[in-house]
PDB file with SEQRES, HELIX, SHEET and CRYST1 records, atoms N, CA, C and O in Angstrom:
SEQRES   1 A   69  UNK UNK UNK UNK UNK UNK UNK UNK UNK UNK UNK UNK UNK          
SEQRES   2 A   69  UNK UNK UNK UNK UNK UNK UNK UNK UNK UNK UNK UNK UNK          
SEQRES   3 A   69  UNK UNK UNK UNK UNK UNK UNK UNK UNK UNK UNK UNK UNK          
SEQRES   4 A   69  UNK UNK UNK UNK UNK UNK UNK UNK UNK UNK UNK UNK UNK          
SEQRES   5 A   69  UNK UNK UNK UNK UNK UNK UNK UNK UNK UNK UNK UNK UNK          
SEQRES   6 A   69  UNK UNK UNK UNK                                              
HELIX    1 AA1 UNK A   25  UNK A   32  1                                   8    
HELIX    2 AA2 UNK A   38  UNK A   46  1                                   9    
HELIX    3 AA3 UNK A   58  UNK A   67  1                                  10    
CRYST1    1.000    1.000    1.000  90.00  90.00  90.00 P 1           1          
ATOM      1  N   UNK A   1     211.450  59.968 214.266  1.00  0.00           N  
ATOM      2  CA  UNK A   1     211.506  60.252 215.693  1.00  0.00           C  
ATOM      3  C   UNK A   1     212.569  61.311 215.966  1.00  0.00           C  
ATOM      4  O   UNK A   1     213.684  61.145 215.472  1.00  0.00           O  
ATOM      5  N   UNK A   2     212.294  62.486 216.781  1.00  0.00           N  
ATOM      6  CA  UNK A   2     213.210  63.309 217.308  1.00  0.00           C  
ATOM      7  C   UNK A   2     214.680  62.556 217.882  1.00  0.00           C  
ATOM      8  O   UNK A   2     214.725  61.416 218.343  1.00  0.00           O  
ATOM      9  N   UNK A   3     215.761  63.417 217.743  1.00  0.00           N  
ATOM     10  CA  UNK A   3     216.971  63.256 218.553  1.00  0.00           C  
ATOM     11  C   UNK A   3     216.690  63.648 220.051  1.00  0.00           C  
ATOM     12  O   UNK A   3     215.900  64.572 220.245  1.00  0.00           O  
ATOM     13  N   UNK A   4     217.022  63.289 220.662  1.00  0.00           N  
ATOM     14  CA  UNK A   4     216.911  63.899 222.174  1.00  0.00           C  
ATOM     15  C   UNK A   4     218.342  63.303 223.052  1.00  0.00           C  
ATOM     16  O   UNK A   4     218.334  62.176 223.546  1.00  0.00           O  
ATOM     17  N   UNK A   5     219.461  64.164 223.154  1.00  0.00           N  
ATOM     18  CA  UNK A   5     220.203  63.754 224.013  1.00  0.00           C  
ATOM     19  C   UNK A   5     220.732  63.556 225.466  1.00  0.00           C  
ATOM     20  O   UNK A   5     221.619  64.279 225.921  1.00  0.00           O  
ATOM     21  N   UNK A   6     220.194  62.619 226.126  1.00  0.00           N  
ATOM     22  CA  UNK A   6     219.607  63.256 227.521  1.00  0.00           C  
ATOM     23  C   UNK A   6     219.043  61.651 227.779  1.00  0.00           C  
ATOM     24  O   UNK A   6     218.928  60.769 226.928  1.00  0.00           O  
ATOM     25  N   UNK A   7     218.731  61.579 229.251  1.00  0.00           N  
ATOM     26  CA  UNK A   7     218.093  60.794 229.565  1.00  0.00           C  
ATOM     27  C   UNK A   7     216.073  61.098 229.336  1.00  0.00           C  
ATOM     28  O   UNK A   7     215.323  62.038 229.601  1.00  0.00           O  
ATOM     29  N   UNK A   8     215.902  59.801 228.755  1.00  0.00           N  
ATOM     30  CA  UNK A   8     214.196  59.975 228.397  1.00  0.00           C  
ATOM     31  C   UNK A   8     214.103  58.205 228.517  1.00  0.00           C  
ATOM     32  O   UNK A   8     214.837  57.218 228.550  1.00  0.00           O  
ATOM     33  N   UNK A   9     212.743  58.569 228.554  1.00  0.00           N  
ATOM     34  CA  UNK A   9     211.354  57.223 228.721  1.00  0.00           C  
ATOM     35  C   UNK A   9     211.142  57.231 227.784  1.00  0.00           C  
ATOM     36  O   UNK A   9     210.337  58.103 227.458  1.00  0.00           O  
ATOM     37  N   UNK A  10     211.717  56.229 226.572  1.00  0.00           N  
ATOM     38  CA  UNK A  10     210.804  55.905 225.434  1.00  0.00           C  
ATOM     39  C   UNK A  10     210.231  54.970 225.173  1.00  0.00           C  
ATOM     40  O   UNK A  10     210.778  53.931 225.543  1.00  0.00           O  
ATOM     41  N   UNK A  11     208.792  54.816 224.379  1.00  0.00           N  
ATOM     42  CA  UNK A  11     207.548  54.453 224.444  1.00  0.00           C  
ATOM     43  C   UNK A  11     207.625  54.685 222.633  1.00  0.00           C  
ATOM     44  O   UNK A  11     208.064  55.593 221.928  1.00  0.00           O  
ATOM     45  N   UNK A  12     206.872  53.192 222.312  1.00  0.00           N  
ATOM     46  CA  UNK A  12     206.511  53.432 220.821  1.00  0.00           C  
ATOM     47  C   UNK A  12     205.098  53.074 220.763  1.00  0.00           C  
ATOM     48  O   UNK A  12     204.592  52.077 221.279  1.00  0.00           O  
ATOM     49  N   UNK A  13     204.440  54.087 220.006  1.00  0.00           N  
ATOM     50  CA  UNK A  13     203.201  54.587 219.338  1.00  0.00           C  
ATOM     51  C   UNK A  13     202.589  54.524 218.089  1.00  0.00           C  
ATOM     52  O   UNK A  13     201.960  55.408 217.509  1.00  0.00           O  
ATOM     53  N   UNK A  14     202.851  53.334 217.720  1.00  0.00           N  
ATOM     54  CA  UNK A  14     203.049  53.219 216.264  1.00  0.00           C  
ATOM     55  C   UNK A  14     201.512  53.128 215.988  1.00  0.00           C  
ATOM     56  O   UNK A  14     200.751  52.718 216.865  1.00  0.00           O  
ATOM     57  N   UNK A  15     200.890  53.673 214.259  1.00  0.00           N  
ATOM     58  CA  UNK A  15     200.050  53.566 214.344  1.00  0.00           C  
ATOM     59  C   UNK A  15     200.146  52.966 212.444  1.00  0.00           C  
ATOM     60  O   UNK A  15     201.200  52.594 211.928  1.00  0.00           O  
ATOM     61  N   UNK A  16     199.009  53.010 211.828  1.00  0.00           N  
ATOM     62  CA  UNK A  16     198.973  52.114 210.302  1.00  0.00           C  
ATOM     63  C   UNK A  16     198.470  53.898 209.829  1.00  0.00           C  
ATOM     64  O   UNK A  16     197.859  54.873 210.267  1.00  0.00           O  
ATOM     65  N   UNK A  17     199.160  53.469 208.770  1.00  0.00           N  
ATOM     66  CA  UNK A  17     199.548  54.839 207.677  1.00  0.00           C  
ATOM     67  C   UNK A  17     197.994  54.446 207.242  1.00  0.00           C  
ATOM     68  O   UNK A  17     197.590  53.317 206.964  1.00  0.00           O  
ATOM     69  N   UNK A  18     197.084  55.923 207.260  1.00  0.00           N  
ATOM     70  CA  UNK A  18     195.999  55.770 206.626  1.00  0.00           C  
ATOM     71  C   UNK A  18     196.300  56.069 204.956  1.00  0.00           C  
ATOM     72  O   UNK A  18     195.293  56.152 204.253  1.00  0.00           O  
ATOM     73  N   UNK A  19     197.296  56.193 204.460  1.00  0.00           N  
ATOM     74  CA  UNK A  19     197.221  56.472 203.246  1.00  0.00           C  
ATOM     75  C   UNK A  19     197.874  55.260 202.306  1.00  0.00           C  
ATOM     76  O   UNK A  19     198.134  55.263 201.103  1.00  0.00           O  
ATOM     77  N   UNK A  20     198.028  54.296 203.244  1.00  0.00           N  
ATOM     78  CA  UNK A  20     198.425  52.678 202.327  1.00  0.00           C  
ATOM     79  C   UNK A  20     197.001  52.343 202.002  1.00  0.00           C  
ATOM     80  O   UNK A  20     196.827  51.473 201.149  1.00  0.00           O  
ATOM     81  N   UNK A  21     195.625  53.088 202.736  1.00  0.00           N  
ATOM     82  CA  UNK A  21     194.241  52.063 202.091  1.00  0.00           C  
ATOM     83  C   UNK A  21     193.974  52.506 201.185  1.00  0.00           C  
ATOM     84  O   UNK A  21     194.549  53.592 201.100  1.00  0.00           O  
ATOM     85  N   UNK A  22     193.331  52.292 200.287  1.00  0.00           N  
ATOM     86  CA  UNK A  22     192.541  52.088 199.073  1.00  0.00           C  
ATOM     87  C   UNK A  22     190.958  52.344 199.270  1.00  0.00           C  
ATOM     88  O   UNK A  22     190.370  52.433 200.348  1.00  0.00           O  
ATOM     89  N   UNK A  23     190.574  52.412 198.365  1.00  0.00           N  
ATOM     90  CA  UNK A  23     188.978  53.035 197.651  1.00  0.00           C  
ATOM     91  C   UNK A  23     188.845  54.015 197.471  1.00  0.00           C  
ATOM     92  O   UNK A  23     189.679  54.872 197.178  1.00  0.00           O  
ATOM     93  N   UNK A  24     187.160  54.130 197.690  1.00  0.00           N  
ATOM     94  CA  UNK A  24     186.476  55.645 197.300  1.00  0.00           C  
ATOM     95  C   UNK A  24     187.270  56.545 198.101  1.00  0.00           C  
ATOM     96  O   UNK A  24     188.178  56.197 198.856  1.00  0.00           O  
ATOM     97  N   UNK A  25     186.727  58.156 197.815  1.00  0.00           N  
ATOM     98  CA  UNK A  25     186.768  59.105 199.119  1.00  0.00           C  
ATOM     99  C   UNK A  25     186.403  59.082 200.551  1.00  0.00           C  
ATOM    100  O   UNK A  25     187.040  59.520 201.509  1.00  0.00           O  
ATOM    101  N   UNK A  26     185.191  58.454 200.513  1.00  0.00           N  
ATOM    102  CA  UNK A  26     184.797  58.317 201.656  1.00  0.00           C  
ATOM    103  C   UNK A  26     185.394  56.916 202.463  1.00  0.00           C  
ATOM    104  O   UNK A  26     185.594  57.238 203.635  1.00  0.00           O  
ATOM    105  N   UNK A  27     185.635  55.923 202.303  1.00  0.00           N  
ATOM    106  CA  UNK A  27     187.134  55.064 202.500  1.00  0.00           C  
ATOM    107  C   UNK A  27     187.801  55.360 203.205  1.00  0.00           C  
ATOM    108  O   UNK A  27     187.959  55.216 204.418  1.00  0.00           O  
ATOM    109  N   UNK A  28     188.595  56.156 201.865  1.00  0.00           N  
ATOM    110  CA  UNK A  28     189.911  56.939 202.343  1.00  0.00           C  
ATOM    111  C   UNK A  28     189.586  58.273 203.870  1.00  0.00           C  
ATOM    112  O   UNK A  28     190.282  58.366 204.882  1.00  0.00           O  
ATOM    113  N   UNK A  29     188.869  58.758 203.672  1.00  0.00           N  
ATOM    114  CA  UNK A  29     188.291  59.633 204.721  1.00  0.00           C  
ATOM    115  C   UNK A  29     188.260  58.957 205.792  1.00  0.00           C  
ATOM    116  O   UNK A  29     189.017  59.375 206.667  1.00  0.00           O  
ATOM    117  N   UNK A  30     187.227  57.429 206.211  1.00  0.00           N  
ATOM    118  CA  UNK A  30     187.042  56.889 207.033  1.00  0.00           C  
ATOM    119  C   UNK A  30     188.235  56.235 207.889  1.00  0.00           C  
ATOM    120  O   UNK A  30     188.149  55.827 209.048  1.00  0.00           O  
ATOM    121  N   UNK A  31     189.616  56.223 206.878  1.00  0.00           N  
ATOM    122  CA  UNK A  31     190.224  55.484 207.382  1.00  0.00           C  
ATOM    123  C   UNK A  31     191.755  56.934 207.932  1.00  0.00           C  
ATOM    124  O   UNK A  31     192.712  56.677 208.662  1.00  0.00           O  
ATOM    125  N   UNK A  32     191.517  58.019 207.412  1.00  0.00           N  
ATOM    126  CA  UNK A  32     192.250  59.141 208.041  1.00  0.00           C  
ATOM    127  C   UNK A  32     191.457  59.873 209.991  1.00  0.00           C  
ATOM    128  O   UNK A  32     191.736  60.209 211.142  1.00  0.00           O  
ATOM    129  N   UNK A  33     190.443  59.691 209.027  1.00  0.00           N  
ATOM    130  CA  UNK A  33     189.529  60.142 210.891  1.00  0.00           C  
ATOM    131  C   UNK A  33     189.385  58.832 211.967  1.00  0.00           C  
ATOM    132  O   UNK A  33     189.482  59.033 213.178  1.00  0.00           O  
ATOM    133  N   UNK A  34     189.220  57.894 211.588  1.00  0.00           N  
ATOM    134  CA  UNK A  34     190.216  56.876 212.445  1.00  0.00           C  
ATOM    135  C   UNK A  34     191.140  56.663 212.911  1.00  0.00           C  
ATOM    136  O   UNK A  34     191.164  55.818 213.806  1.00  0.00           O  
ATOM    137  N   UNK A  35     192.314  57.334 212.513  1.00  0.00           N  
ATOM    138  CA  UNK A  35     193.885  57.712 213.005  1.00  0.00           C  
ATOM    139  C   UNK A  35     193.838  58.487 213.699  1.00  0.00           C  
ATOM    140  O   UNK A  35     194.382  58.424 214.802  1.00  0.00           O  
ATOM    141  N   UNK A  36     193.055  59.646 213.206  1.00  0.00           N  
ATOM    142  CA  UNK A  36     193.415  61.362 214.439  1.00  0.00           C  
ATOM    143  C   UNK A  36     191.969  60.850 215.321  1.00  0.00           C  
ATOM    144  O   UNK A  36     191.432  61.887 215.708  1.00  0.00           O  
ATOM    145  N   UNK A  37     191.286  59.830 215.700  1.00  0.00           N  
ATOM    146  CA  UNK A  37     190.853  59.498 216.859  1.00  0.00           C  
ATOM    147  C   UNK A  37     191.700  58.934 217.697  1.00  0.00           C  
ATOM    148  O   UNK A  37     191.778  59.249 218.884  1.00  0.00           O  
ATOM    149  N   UNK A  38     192.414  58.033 217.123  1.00  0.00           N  
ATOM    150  CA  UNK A  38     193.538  57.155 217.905  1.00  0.00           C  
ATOM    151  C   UNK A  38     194.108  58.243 218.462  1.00  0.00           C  
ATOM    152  O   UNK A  38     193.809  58.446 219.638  1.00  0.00           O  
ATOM    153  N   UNK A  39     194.890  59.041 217.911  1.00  0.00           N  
ATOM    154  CA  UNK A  39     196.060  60.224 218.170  1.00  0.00           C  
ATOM    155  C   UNK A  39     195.127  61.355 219.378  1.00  0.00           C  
ATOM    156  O   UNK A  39     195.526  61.886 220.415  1.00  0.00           O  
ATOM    157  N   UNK A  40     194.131  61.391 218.874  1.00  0.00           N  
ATOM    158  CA  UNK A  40     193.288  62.191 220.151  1.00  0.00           C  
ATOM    159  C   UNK A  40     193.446  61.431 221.636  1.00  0.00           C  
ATOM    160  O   UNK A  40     193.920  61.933 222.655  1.00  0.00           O  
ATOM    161  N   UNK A  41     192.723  59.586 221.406  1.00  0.00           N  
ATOM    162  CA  UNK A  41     192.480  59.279 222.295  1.00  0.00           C  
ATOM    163  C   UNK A  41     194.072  59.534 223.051  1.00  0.00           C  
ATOM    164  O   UNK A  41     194.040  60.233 224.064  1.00  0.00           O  
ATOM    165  N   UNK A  42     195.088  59.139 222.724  1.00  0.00           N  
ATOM    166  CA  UNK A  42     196.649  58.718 222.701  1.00  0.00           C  
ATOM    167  C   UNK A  42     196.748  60.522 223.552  1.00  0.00           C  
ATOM    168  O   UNK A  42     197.110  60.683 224.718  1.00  0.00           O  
ATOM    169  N   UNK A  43     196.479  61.251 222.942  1.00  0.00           N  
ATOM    170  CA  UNK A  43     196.888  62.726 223.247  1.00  0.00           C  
ATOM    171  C   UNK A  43     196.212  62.506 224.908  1.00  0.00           C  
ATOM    172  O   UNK A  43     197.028  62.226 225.786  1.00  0.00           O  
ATOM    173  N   UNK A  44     194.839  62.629 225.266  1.00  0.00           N  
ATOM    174  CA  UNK A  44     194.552  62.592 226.092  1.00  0.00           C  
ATOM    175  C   UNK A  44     194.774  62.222 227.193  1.00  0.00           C  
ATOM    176  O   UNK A  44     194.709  62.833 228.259  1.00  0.00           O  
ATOM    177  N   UNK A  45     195.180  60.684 226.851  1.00  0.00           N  
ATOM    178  CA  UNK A  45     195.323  60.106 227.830  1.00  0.00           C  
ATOM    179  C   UNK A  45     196.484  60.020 228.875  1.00  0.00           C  
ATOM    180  O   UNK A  45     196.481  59.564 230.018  1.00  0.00           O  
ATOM    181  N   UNK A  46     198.028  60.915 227.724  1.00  0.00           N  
ATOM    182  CA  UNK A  46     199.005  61.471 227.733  1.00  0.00           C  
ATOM    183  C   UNK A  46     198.763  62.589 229.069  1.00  0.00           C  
ATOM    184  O   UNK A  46     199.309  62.450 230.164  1.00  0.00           O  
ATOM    185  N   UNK A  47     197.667  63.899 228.648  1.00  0.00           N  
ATOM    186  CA  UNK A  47     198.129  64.604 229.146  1.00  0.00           C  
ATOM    187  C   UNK A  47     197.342  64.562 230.499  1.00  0.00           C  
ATOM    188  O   UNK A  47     197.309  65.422 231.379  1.00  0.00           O  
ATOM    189  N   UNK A  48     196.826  63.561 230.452  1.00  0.00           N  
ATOM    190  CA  UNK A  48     196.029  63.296 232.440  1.00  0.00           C  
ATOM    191  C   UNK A  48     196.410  62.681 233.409  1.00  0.00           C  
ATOM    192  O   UNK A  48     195.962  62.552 234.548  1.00  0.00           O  
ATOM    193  N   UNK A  49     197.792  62.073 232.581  1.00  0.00           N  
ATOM    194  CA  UNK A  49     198.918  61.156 233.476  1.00  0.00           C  
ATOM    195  C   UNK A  49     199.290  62.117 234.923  1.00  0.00           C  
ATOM    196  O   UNK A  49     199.935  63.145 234.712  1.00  0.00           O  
ATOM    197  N   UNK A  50     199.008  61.891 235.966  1.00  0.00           N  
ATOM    198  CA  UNK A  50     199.710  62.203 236.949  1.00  0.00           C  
ATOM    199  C   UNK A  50     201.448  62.541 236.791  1.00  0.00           C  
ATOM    200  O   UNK A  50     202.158  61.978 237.624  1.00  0.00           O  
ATOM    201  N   UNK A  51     202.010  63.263 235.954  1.00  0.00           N  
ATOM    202  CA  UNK A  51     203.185  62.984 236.448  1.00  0.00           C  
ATOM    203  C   UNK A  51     204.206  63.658 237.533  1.00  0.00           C  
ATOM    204  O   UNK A  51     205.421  63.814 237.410  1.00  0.00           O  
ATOM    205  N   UNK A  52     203.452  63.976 238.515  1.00  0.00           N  
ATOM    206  CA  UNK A  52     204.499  64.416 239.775  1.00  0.00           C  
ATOM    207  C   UNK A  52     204.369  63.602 240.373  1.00  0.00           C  
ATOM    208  O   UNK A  52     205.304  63.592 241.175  1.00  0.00           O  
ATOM    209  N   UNK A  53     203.253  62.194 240.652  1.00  0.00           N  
ATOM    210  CA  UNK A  53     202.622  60.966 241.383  1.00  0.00           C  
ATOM    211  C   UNK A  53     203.478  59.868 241.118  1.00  0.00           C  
ATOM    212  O   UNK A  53     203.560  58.939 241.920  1.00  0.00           O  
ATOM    213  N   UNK A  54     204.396  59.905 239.613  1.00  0.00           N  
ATOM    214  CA  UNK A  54     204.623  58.721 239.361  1.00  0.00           C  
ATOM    215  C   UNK A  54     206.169  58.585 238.908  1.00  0.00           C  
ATOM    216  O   UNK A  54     206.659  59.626 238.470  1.00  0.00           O  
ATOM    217  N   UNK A  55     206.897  57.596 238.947  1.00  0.00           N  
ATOM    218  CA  UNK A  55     207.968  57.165 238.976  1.00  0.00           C  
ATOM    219  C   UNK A  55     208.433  56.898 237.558  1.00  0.00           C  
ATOM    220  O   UNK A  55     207.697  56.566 236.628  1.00  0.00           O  
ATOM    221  N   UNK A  56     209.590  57.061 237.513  1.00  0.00           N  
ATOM    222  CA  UNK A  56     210.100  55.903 235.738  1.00  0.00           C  
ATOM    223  C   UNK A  56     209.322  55.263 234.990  1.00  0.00           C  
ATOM    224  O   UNK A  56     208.718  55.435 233.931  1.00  0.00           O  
ATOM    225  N   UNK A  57     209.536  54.052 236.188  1.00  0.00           N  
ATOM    226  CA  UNK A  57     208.850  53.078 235.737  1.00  0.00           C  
ATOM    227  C   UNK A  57     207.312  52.700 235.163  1.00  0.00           C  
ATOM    228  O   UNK A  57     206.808  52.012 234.275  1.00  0.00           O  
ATOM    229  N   UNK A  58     206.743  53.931 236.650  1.00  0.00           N  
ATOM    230  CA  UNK A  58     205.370  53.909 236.378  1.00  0.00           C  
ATOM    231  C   UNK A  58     204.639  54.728 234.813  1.00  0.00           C  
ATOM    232  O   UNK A  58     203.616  54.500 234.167  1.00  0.00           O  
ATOM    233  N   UNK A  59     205.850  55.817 234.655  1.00  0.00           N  
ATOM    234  CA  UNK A  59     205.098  56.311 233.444  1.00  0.00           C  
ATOM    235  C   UNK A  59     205.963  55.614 232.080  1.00  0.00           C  
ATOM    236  O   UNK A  59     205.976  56.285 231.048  1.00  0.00           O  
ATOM    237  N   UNK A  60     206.520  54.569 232.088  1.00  0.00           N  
ATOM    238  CA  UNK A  60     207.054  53.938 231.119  1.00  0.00           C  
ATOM    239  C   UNK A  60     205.363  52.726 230.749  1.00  0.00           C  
ATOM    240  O   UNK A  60     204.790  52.337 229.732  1.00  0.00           O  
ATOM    241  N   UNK A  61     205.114  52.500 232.662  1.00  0.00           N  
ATOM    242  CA  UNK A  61     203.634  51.506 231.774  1.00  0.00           C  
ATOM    243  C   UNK A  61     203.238  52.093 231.382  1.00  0.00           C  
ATOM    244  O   UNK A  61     202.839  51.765 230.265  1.00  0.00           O  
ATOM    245  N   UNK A  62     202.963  53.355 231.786  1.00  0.00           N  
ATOM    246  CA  UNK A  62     201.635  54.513 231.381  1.00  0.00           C  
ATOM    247  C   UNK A  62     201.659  54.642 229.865  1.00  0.00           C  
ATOM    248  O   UNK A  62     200.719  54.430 229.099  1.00  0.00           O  
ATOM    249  N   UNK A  63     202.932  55.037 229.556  1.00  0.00           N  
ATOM    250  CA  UNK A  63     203.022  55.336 228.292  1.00  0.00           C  
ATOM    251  C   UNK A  63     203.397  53.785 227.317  1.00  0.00           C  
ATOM    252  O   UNK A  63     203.657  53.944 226.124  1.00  0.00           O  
ATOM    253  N   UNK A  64     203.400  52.675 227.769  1.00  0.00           N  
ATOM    254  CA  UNK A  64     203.433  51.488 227.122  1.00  0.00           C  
ATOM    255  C   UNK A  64     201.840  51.050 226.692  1.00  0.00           C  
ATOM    256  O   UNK A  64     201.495  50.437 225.682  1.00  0.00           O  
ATOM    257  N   UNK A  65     200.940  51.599 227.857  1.00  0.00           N  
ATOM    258  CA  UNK A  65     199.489  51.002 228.193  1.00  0.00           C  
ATOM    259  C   UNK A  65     198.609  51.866 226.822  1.00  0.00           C  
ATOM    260  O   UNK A  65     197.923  51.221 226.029  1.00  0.00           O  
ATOM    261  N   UNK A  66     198.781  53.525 226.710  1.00  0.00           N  
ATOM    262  CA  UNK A  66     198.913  54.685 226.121  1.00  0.00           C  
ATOM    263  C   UNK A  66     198.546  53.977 224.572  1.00  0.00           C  
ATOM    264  O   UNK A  66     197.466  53.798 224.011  1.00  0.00           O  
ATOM    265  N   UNK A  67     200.420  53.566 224.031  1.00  0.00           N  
ATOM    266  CA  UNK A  67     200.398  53.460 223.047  1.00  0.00           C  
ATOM    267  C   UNK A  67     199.482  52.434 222.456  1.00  0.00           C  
ATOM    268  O   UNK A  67     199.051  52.835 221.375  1.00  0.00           O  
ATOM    269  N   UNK A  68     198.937  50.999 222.857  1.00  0.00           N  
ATOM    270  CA  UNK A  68     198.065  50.096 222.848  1.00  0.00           C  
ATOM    271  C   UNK A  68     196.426  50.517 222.433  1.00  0.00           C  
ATOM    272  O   UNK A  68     195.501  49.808 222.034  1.00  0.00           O  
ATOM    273  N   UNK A  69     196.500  51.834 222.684  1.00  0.00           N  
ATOM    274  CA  UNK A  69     194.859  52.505 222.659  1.00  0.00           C  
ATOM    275  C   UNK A  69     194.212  52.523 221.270  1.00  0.00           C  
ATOM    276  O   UNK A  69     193.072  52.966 221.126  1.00  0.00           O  
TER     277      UNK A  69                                                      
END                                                                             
């Protein structure tokens, strides 16, 4: 995670390392393009947030609700 010194909203996004699975290629494939869907959906949903609409708090759910995706 970046340093950032400053006041910020942090939000964790954690996701499962596609490269702890095991098998074939196609497996392993299935289980990397499953991540950068997550990270897409996660991206998206990031950047449609209202944020001149919303408060602290509100984009602390946003980005709590976000990471859950």
């Amino acid at each position: 995670c970046p340093v950032y010194f400053g006041p910020a909203i942090k939000a964790h996004c954690g996701l499962e390392d596609p490269s702890d699975k095991s098998g074939d290629e196609a497996h392993m494939d299935a289980a990397f393009q499953a991540t950068l869907k997550i990270i897409e959906a996660r991206c998206r949903a990031l950047f449609a947030l209202p944020f001149s609409r919303l408060d602290a708090a509100q984009v602390k759910a946003e980005l709590d609700r976000i990471g859950l995706l």
